Short mmCIF file of C-alpha atoms in Angstrom, two decimals:
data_model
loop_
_atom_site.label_atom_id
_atom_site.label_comp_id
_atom_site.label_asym_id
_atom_site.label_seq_id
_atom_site.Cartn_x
_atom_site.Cartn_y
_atom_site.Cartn_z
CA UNK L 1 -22.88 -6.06 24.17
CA UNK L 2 -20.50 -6.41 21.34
CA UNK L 3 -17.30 -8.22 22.20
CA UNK L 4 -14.25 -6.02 22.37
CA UNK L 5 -12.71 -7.34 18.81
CA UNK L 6 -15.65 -6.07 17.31
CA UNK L 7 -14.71 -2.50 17.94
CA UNK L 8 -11.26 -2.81 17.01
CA UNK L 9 -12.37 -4.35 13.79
CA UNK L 10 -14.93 -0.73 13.32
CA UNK L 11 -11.72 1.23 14.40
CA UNK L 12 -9.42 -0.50 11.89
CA UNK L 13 -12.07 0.22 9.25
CA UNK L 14 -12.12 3.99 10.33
CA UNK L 15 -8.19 4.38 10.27
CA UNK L 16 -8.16 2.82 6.79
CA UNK L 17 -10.90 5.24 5.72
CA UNK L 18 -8.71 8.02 7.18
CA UNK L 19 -5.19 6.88 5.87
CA UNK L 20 -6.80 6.25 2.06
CA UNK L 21 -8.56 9.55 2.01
CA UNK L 22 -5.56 11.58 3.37
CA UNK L 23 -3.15 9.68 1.27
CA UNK L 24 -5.20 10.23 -2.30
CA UNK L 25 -5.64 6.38 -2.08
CA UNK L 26 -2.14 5.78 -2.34
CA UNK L 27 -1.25 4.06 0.87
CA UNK L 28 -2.95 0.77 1.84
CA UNK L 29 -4.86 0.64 -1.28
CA UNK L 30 -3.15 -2.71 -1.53
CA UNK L 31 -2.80 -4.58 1.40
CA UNK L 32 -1.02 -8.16 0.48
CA UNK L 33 -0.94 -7.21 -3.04
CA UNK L 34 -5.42 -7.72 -2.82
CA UNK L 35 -7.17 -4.31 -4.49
CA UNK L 36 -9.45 -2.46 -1.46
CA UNK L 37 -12.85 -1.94 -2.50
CA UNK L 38 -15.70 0.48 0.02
CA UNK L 39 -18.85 -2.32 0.25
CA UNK L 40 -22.02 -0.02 0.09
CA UNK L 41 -24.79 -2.18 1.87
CA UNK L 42 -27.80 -1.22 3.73
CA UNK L 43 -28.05 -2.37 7.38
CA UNK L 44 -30.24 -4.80 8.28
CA UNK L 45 -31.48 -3.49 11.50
CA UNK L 46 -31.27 0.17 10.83
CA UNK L 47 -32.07 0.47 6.82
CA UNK L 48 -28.92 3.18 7.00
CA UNK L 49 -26.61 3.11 4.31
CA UNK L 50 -23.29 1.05 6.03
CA UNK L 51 -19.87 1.00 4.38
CA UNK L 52 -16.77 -0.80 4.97
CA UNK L 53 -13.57 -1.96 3.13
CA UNK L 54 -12.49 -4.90 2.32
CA UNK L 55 -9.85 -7.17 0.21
CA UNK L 56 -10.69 -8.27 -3.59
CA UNK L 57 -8.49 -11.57 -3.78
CA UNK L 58 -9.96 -12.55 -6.87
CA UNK L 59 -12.04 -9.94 -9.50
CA UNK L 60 -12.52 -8.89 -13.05
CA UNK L 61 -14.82 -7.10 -15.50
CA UNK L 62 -18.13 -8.39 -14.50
CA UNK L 63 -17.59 -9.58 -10.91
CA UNK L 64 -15.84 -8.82 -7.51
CA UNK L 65 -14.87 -11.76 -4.64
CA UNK L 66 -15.19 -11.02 -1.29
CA UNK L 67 -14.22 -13.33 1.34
CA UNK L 68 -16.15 -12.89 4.19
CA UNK L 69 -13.79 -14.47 6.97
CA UNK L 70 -13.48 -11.81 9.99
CA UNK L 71 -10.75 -12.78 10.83
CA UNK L 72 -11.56 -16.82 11.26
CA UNK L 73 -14.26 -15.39 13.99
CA UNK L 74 -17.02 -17.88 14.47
CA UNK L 75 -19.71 -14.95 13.46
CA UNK L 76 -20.20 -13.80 9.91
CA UNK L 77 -19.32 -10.39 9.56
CA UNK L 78 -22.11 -7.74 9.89
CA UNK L 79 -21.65 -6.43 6.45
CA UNK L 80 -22.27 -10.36 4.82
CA UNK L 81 -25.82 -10.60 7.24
CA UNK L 82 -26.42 -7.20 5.48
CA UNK L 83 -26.09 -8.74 1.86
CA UNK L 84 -27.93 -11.72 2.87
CA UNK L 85 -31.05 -9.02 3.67
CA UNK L 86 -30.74 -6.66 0.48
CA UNK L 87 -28.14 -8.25 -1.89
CA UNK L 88 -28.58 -5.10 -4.04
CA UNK L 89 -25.11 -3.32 -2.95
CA UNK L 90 -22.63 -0.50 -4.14
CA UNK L 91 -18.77 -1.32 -4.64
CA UNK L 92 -16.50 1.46 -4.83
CA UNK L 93 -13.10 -0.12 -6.79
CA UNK L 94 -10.23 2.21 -8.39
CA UNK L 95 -12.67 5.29 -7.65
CA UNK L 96 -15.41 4.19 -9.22
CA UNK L 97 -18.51 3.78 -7.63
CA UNK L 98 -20.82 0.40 -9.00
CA UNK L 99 -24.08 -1.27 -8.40
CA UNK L 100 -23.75 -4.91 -7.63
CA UNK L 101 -25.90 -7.84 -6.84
CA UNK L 102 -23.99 -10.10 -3.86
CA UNK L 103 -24.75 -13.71 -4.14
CA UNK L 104 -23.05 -16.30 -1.57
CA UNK L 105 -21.17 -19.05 -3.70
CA UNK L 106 -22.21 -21.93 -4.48
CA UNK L 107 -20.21 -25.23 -3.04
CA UNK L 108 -18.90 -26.19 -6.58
CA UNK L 109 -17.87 -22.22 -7.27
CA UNK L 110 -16.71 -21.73 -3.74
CA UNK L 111 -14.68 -25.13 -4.64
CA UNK L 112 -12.94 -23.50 -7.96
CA UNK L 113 -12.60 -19.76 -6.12
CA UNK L 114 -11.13 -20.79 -2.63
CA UNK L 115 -7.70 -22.16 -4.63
CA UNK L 116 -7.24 -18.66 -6.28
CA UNK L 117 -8.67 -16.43 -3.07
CA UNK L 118 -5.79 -18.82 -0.97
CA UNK L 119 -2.92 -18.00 -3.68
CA UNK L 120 -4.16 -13.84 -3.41
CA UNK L 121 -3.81 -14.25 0.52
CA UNK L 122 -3.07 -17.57 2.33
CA UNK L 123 -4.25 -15.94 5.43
CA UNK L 124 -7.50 -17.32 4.55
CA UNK L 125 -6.51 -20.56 4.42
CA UNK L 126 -5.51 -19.72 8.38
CA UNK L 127 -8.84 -17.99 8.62
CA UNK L 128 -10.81 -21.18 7.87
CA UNK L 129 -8.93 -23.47 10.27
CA UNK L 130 -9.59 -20.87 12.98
CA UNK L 131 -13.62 -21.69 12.98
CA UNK L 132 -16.03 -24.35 12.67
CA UNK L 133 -17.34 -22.20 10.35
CA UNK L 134 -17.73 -22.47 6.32
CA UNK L 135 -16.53 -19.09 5.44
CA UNK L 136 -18.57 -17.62 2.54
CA UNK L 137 -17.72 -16.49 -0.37
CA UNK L 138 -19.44 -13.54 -1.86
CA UNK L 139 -19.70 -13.21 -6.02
CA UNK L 140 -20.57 -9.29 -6.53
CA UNK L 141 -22.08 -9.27 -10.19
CA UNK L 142 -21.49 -5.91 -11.60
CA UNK L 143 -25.06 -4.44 -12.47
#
């Protein structure tokens, strides 16, 4: 059985989805200042497309950062385990819909990112204390 947070995590993710569609993507399209992209992954259990949104602390032309932290939980989040199976991946940023290919960081760029993902949000910083843990970080090369 999945533990209680989990569920409130899936229901934050649904009230987001709600509050950006209804609001034409104007309301909580920037939480802490961090762009919201839709991750397009495939499960790894059920092979069903999955979706979920998440923070961009750090991005540009030819990449997207994601941080996968849940929260400082001890578990990676299910939508990192689903990169980890098919890397191949959809982002969805400013409207527009991309193929990636998700890649965890290496130490030494995890080591030059985690400075720049901290100054986007220091709530990671609080994140990482919070587990044993190494949080990943996740380098989205635009297809």
């Amino acid at each position: 059985m999945r533990p209680i947070r989990d569920y409130g995590a899936k229901a934050m993710n649904v009230a987001h989805r709600v509050v950006l569609t209804v609001s034409g993507n104007r309301i909580l399209s920037k939480p802490y200042g961090m762009p919201v992209v839709e991750l397009h992954t495939v499960g790894r259990k059920s092979g069903l497309e999955r979706s979920c949104y998440l923070t961009t602390p750090v991005h540009d032309e030819s990449r997207v950062i994601l941080v996968a932290s849940k929260g400082g939980d001890d578990r990676h989040p299910d939508w990192y385990r689903n990169l980890e199976t098919t890397p191949e991946a959809e982002i969805t940023l400013d409207g527009v819909r991309r193929p990636v290919r998700a890649r965890t960081a290496s130490p030494d760029e995890k080591a030059t990112l985690w400075p720049q993902i901290v100054s986007a949000y220091r709530g990671y910083e609080s994140y990482q204390k919070r587990t044993d843990r190494d949080i990943p970080v996740v380098i989205c090369d635009l297809v």
